[in-house]
Amino acid sequence: MAQLPEDIIDRLIQMERRIQALSTAVNTRPPITEVVNGSLTVRRQPNPDDPTTSVTVTQINSSGPGSAKPVLRVNDAYGHEILSDDIITGGLARPWLPMLPPQDLASANWPATSATAWTTIAQSQNPIWQPKMRLRMATRVSSGATGQIRVMVNGVQFGATVAAGAVFDTTDFVTADMQTNFGKDLTVEIHGLVTSASGTVYAKPILMYGRQT
């Protein structure tokens, strides 16, 4: 049998190595559909079941047209932009988050009670998206009277009881089991009572939002 020239054998060996490298790359690299005017790095954890696994997407350069910064966008299945960053100043562009409008400063128009036992004077319901919440609330009491204000979250007291007239400002957990309660209704109630012989206590939420752990 005739022997192949050494240069052909070398070429075959090189081709085999390249095919193996391509096969390895196809099986190990994550699929990337499209990257436009920017760079994307995806790091894959060796064990996807590892509870410490995390995915981070970060813009790592500014190679857009005219040195413009690339926009980080997340689109749904219908092409709607549901999440994006603000390339001018940084921060969040979409979604637009609701903000509390200016509140009435006349305490006579606030939720109030003249009861001498704990009474619910205001209530709201929201889905649980984050494990913690911050609530800031102004309170008042009528002249010569004393009273207290507290907050209940799903039947459990949230923060400390404050004397009417003080500011309530608490950041704390709203659930001890985020895995079970995620997306479920969160009921927030404001309770008030008068501790003097008579009078009225008032409370007005002025800030409320969810937070991370």
mmCIF file of C-alpha atoms in Angstrom:
data_model
loop_
_atom_site.group_PDB
_atom_site.id
_atom_site.type_symbol
_atom_site.label_atom_id
_atom_site.label_comp_id
_atom_site.label_asym_id
_atom_site.label_seq_id
_atom_site.Cartn_x
_atom_site.Cartn_y
_atom_site.Cartn_z
ATOM 1 C CA MET A 1 0.000 0.000 0.000
ATOM 2 C CA ALA A 2 1.377 3.367 -1.026
ATOM 3 C CA GLN A 3 2.242 5.742 1.788
ATOM 4 C CA LEU A 4 0.688 9.212 1.960
ATOM 5 C CA PRO A 5 3.046 12.175 1.792
ATOM 6 C CA GLU A 6 3.906 13.632 5.181
ATOM 7 C CA ASP A 7 2.411 17.034 4.333
ATOM 8 C CA ILE A 8 -0.984 15.434 3.634
ATOM 9 C CA ILE A 9 -0.838 13.502 6.917
ATOM 10 C CA ASP A 10 -0.030 16.715 8.770
ATOM 11 C CA ARG A 11 -2.963 18.457 7.127
ATOM 12 C CA LEU A 12 -5.323 15.622 8.062
ATOM 13 C CA ILE A 13 -4.143 15.811 11.679
ATOM 14 C CA GLN A 14 -4.710 19.580 11.720
ATOM 15 C CA MET A 15 -8.195 19.148 10.230
ATOM 16 C CA GLU A 16 -9.057 16.564 12.871
ATOM 17 C CA ARG A 17 -7.952 18.922 15.650
ATOM 18 C CA ARG A 18 -9.998 21.775 14.212
ATOM 19 C CA ILE A 19 -13.090 19.572 13.931
ATOM 20 C CA GLN A 20 -12.681 18.519 17.569
ATOM 21 C CA ALA A 21 -12.294 22.155 18.642
ATOM 22 C CA LEU A 22 -15.409 23.174 16.720
ATOM 23 C CA SER A 23 -17.378 20.288 18.213
ATOM 24 C CA THR A 24 -16.298 21.280 21.725
ATOM 25 C CA ALA A 25 -17.228 24.928 21.122
ATOM 26 C CA VAL A 26 -20.686 24.036 19.810
ATOM 27 C CA ASN A 27 -21.414 21.854 22.831
ATOM 28 C CA THR A 28 -20.128 24.234 25.497
ATOM 29 C CA ARG A 29 -20.867 27.787 24.351
ATOM 30 C CA PRO A 30 -24.298 29.228 25.169
ATOM 31 C CA PRO A 31 -26.389 30.158 22.132
ATOM 32 C CA ILE A 32 -26.286 33.833 21.218
ATOM 33 C CA THR A 33 -28.931 35.004 18.785
ATOM 34 C CA GLU A 34 -27.759 38.551 18.179
ATOM 35 C CA VAL A 35 -25.431 41.155 19.634
ATOM 36 C CA VAL A 36 -25.607 44.607 18.034
ATOM 37 C CA ASN A 37 -23.155 47.449 18.751
ATOM 38 C CA GLY A 38 -21.937 45.948 21.982
ATOM 39 C CA SER A 39 -20.520 42.925 23.730
ATOM 40 C CA LEU A 40 -22.138 40.204 25.778
ATOM 41 C CA THR A 41 -20.479 37.831 28.187
ATOM 42 C CA VAL A 42 -22.363 34.857 29.602
ATOM 43 C CA ARG A 43 -20.752 32.695 32.238
ATOM 44 C CA ARG A 44 -22.182 29.247 32.743
ATOM 45 C CA GLN A 45 -22.012 27.494 36.077
ATOM 46 C CA PRO A 46 -20.794 23.891 35.860
ATOM 47 C CA ASN A 47 -23.716 22.679 37.960
ATOM 48 C CA PRO A 48 -27.059 24.319 37.010
ATOM 49 C CA ASP A 49 -28.690 22.810 40.116
ATOM 50 C CA ASP A 50 -26.234 24.574 42.412
ATOM 51 C CA PRO A 51 -28.270 27.036 44.558
ATOM 52 C CA THR A 52 -25.396 29.537 44.310
ATOM 53 C CA THR A 53 -25.753 29.740 40.527
ATOM 54 C CA SER A 54 -26.407 33.244 39.266
ATOM 55 C CA VAL A 55 -26.736 34.977 35.921
ATOM 56 C CA THR A 56 -25.426 38.502 35.430
ATOM 57 C CA VAL A 57 -25.866 40.519 32.249
ATOM 58 C CA THR A 58 -23.709 43.626 32.032
ATOM 59 C CA GLN A 59 -22.773 46.055 29.291
ATOM 60 C CA ILE A 60 -18.998 45.963 29.087
ATOM 61 C CA ASN A 61 -18.185 48.549 26.428
ATOM 62 C CA SER A 62 -19.482 51.564 24.551
ATOM 63 C CA SER A 63 -18.986 50.539 20.949
ATOM 64 C CA GLY A 64 -22.253 51.878 19.579
ATOM 65 C CA PRO A 65 -22.432 54.263 16.609
ATOM 66 C CA GLY A 66 -20.718 57.568 17.365
ATOM 67 C CA SER A 67 -19.520 56.231 20.739
ATOM 68 C CA ALA A 68 -23.160 55.899 21.848
ATOM 69 C CA LYS A 69 -23.679 53.525 24.744
ATOM 70 C CA PRO A 70 -25.529 50.303 23.925
ATOM 71 C CA VAL A 71 -28.973 49.942 25.471
ATOM 72 C CA LEU A 72 -29.704 46.978 27.705
ATOM 73 C CA ARG A 73 -33.178 45.754 26.737
ATOM 74 C CA VAL A 74 -35.408 42.805 27.562
ATOM 75 C CA ASN A 75 -38.291 42.173 25.150
ATOM 76 C CA ASP A 76 -41.215 39.817 25.606
ATOM 77 C CA ALA A 77 -42.381 37.238 23.062
ATOM 78 C CA TYR A 78 -44.351 39.931 21.214
ATOM 79 C CA GLY A 79 -41.447 42.344 20.885
ATOM 80 C CA HIS A 80 -42.602 44.684 23.657
ATOM 81 C CA GLU A 81 -39.802 46.328 25.600
ATOM 82 C CA ILE A 82 -40.479 45.382 29.216
ATOM 83 C CA LEU A 83 -37.110 46.271 30.760
ATOM 84 C CA SER A 84 -34.415 48.732 29.697
ATOM 85 C CA ASP A 85 -31.811 51.062 31.137
ATOM 86 C CA ASP A 86 -31.415 54.803 30.653
ATOM 87 C CA ILE A 87 -28.294 55.312 28.522
ATOM 88 C CA ILE A 88 -28.169 59.062 29.178
ATOM 89 C CA THR A 89 -28.013 59.152 32.975
ATOM 90 C CA GLY A 90 -28.025 55.518 34.051
ATOM 91 C CA GLY A 91 -30.783 53.893 36.054
ATOM 92 C CA LEU A 92 -34.052 52.415 34.862
ATOM 93 C CA ALA A 93 -35.832 53.515 31.682
ATOM 94 C CA ARG A 94 -38.652 50.948 31.598
ATOM 95 C CA PRO A 95 -40.881 49.949 33.202
ATOM 96 C CA TRP A 96 -42.135 53.268 34.509
ATOM 97 C CA LEU A 97 -42.659 52.811 38.221
ATOM 98 C CA PRO A 98 -45.573 54.454 40.053
ATOM 99 C CA MET A 99 -44.747 57.197 42.532
ATOM 100 C CA LEU A 100 -46.864 58.400 45.417
ATOM 101 C CA PRO A 101 -48.486 61.742 44.563
ATOM 102 C CA PRO A 102 -48.354 64.654 47.050
ATOM 103 C CA GLN A 103 -50.549 63.932 50.052
ATOM 104 C CA ASP A 104 -53.047 66.115 51.895
ATOM 105 C CA LEU A 105 -51.343 67.808 54.850
ATOM 106 C CA ALA A 106 -54.625 68.584 56.623
ATOM 107 C CA SER A 107 -54.818 65.860 59.262
ATOM 108 C CA ALA A 108 -58.582 66.372 59.510
ATOM 109 C CA ASN A 109 -58.780 64.580 56.147
ATOM 110 C CA TRP A 110 -56.561 61.663 57.167
ATOM 111 C CA PRO A 111 -57.726 58.199 58.258
ATOM 112 C CA ALA A 112 -58.621 58.570 61.938
ATOM 113 C CA THR A 113 -60.316 57.007 64.942
ATOM 114 C CA SER A 114 -61.629 58.087 68.337
ATOM 115 C CA ALA A 115 -61.936 54.509 69.606
ATOM 116 C CA THR A 116 -60.172 53.407 72.778
ATOM 117 C CA ALA A 117 -59.482 49.938 71.333
ATOM 118 C CA TRP A 118 -57.335 49.062 68.328
ATOM 119 C CA THR A 119 -59.271 50.001 65.204
ATOM 120 C CA THR A 120 -58.360 49.577 61.539
ATOM 121 C CA ILE A 121 -58.376 53.021 59.933
ATOM 122 C CA ALA A 122 -56.739 52.230 56.566
ATOM 123 C CA GLN A 123 -55.940 49.152 54.486
ATOM 124 C CA SER A 124 -54.207 48.254 51.223
ATOM 125 C CA GLN A 125 -53.427 45.080 49.305
ATOM 126 C CA ASN A 126 -50.446 44.443 47.048
ATOM 127 C CA PRO A 127 -48.793 41.344 45.591
ATOM 128 C CA ILE A 128 -45.579 40.223 47.259
ATOM 129 C CA TRP A 129 -42.698 40.744 44.820
ATOM 130 C CA GLN A 130 -39.924 41.515 47.302
ATOM 131 C CA PRO A 131 -39.148 40.137 50.764
ATOM 132 C CA LYS A 132 -38.935 43.489 52.567
ATOM 133 C CA MET A 133 -40.922 46.710 52.662
ATOM 134 C CA ARG A 134 -40.337 50.251 53.837
ATOM 135 C CA LEU A 135 -43.298 52.228 55.170
ATOM 136 C CA ARG A 136 -43.088 55.824 56.354
ATOM 137 C CA MET A 137 -46.161 57.410 57.880
ATOM 138 C CA ALA A 138 -47.072 60.738 59.489
ATOM 139 C CA THR A 139 -49.309 60.589 62.564
ATOM 140 C CA ARG A 140 -51.202 63.202 64.550
ATOM 141 C CA VAL A 141 -53.355 63.429 67.678
ATOM 142 C CA SER A 142 -55.967 65.989 68.659
ATOM 143 C CA SER A 143 -55.060 68.672 71.198
ATOM 144 C CA GLY A 144 -54.837 67.387 74.766
ATOM 145 C CA ALA A 145 -55.273 63.747 73.753
ATOM 146 C CA THR A 146 -52.880 60.802 73.531
ATOM 147 C CA GLY A 147 -52.951 57.716 71.386
ATOM 148 C CA GLN A 148 -50.991 55.086 69.509
ATOM 149 C CA ILE A 149 -50.540 53.878 65.937
ATOM 150 C CA ARG A 150 -49.361 50.484 64.715
ATOM 151 C CA VAL A 151 -49.113 48.634 61.389
ATOM 152 C CA MET A 152 -50.165 45.045 60.717
ATOM 153 C CA VAL A 153 -48.972 43.026 57.708
ATOM 154 C CA ASN A 154 -51.022 39.901 57.004
ATOM 155 C CA GLY A 155 -52.083 39.888 60.642
ATOM 156 C CA VAL A 156 -48.551 40.272 62.054
ATOM 157 C CA GLN A 157 -47.309 43.531 63.557
ATOM 158 C CA PHE A 158 -44.851 45.376 61.320
ATOM 159 C CA GLY A 159 -42.399 47.554 63.213
ATOM 160 C CA ALA A 160 -42.983 49.083 66.620
ATOM 161 C CA THR A 161 -46.058 50.836 67.966
ATOM 162 C CA VAL A 162 -45.562 54.613 67.936
ATOM 163 C CA ALA A 163 -47.171 57.353 69.967
ATOM 164 C CA ALA A 164 -49.596 59.381 67.882
ATOM 165 C CA GLY A 165 -47.773 62.504 66.747
ATOM 166 C CA ALA A 166 -44.512 60.677 66.007
ATOM 167 C CA VAL A 167 -43.274 59.536 62.590
ATOM 168 C CA PHE A 168 -43.576 55.831 61.813
ATOM 169 C CA ASP A 169 -40.673 54.714 59.578
ATOM 170 C CA THR A 170 -39.889 51.005 59.379
ATOM 171 C CA THR A 171 -38.071 48.730 56.943
ATOM 172 C CA ASP A 172 -38.535 45.028 57.648
ATOM 173 C CA PHE A 173 -39.466 41.656 56.180
ATOM 174 C CA VAL A 174 -43.053 41.111 55.079
ATOM 175 C CA THR A 175 -42.708 37.339 54.740
ATOM 176 C CA ALA A 176 -40.503 34.652 56.227
ATOM 177 C CA ASP A 177 -41.124 32.295 53.290
ATOM 178 C CA MET A 178 -40.588 34.104 49.995
ATOM 179 C CA GLN A 179 -40.668 30.883 47.977
ATOM 180 C CA THR A 180 -44.200 30.071 49.126
ATOM 181 C CA ASN A 181 -45.659 33.577 49.310
ATOM 182 C CA PHE A 182 -44.209 35.101 46.138
ATOM 183 C CA GLY A 183 -47.018 36.779 44.177
ATOM 184 C CA LYS A 184 -49.606 36.304 46.906
ATOM 185 C CA ASP A 185 -51.614 39.183 48.368
ATOM 186 C CA LEU A 186 -50.007 41.322 51.055
ATOM 187 C CA THR A 187 -52.536 43.055 53.294
ATOM 188 C CA VAL A 188 -51.256 46.149 55.101
ATOM 189 C CA GLU A 189 -53.447 47.676 57.812
ATOM 190 C CA ILE A 190 -53.023 50.817 59.900
ATOM 191 C CA HIS A 191 -54.459 50.546 63.409
ATOM 192 C CA GLY A 192 -55.062 53.378 65.833
ATOM 193 C CA LEU A 193 -56.400 53.853 69.339
ATOM 194 C CA VAL A 194 -56.920 56.687 71.790
ATOM 195 C CA THR A 195 -55.294 56.143 75.187
ATOM 196 C CA SER A 196 -56.736 59.263 76.844
ATOM 197 C CA ALA A 197 -60.334 59.736 77.954
ATOM 198 C CA SER A 198 -61.238 61.217 74.591
ATOM 199 C CA GLY A 199 -59.678 62.574 71.422
ATOM 200 C CA THR A 200 -58.761 61.460 67.923
ATOM 201 C CA VAL A 201 -55.646 59.939 66.366
ATOM 202 C CA TYR A 202 -54.724 60.302 62.691
ATOM 203 C CA ALA A 203 -52.305 58.532 60.339
ATOM 204 C CA LYS A 204 -51.230 59.138 56.741
ATOM 205 C CA PRO A 205 -48.812 56.935 54.715
ATOM 206 C CA ILE A 206 -46.354 59.097 52.778
ATOM 207 C CA LEU A 207 -43.876 56.482 51.501
ATOM 208 C CA MET A 208 -44.175 52.758 50.801
ATOM 209 C CA TYR A 209 -42.110 50.465 48.571
ATOM 210 C CA GLY A 210 -40.652 46.970 48.386
ATOM 211 C CA ARG A 211 -36.963 46.217 48.932
ATOM 212 C CA GLN A 212 -34.473 43.414 48.608
ATOM 213 C CA THR A 213 -33.114 41.403 51.537
#
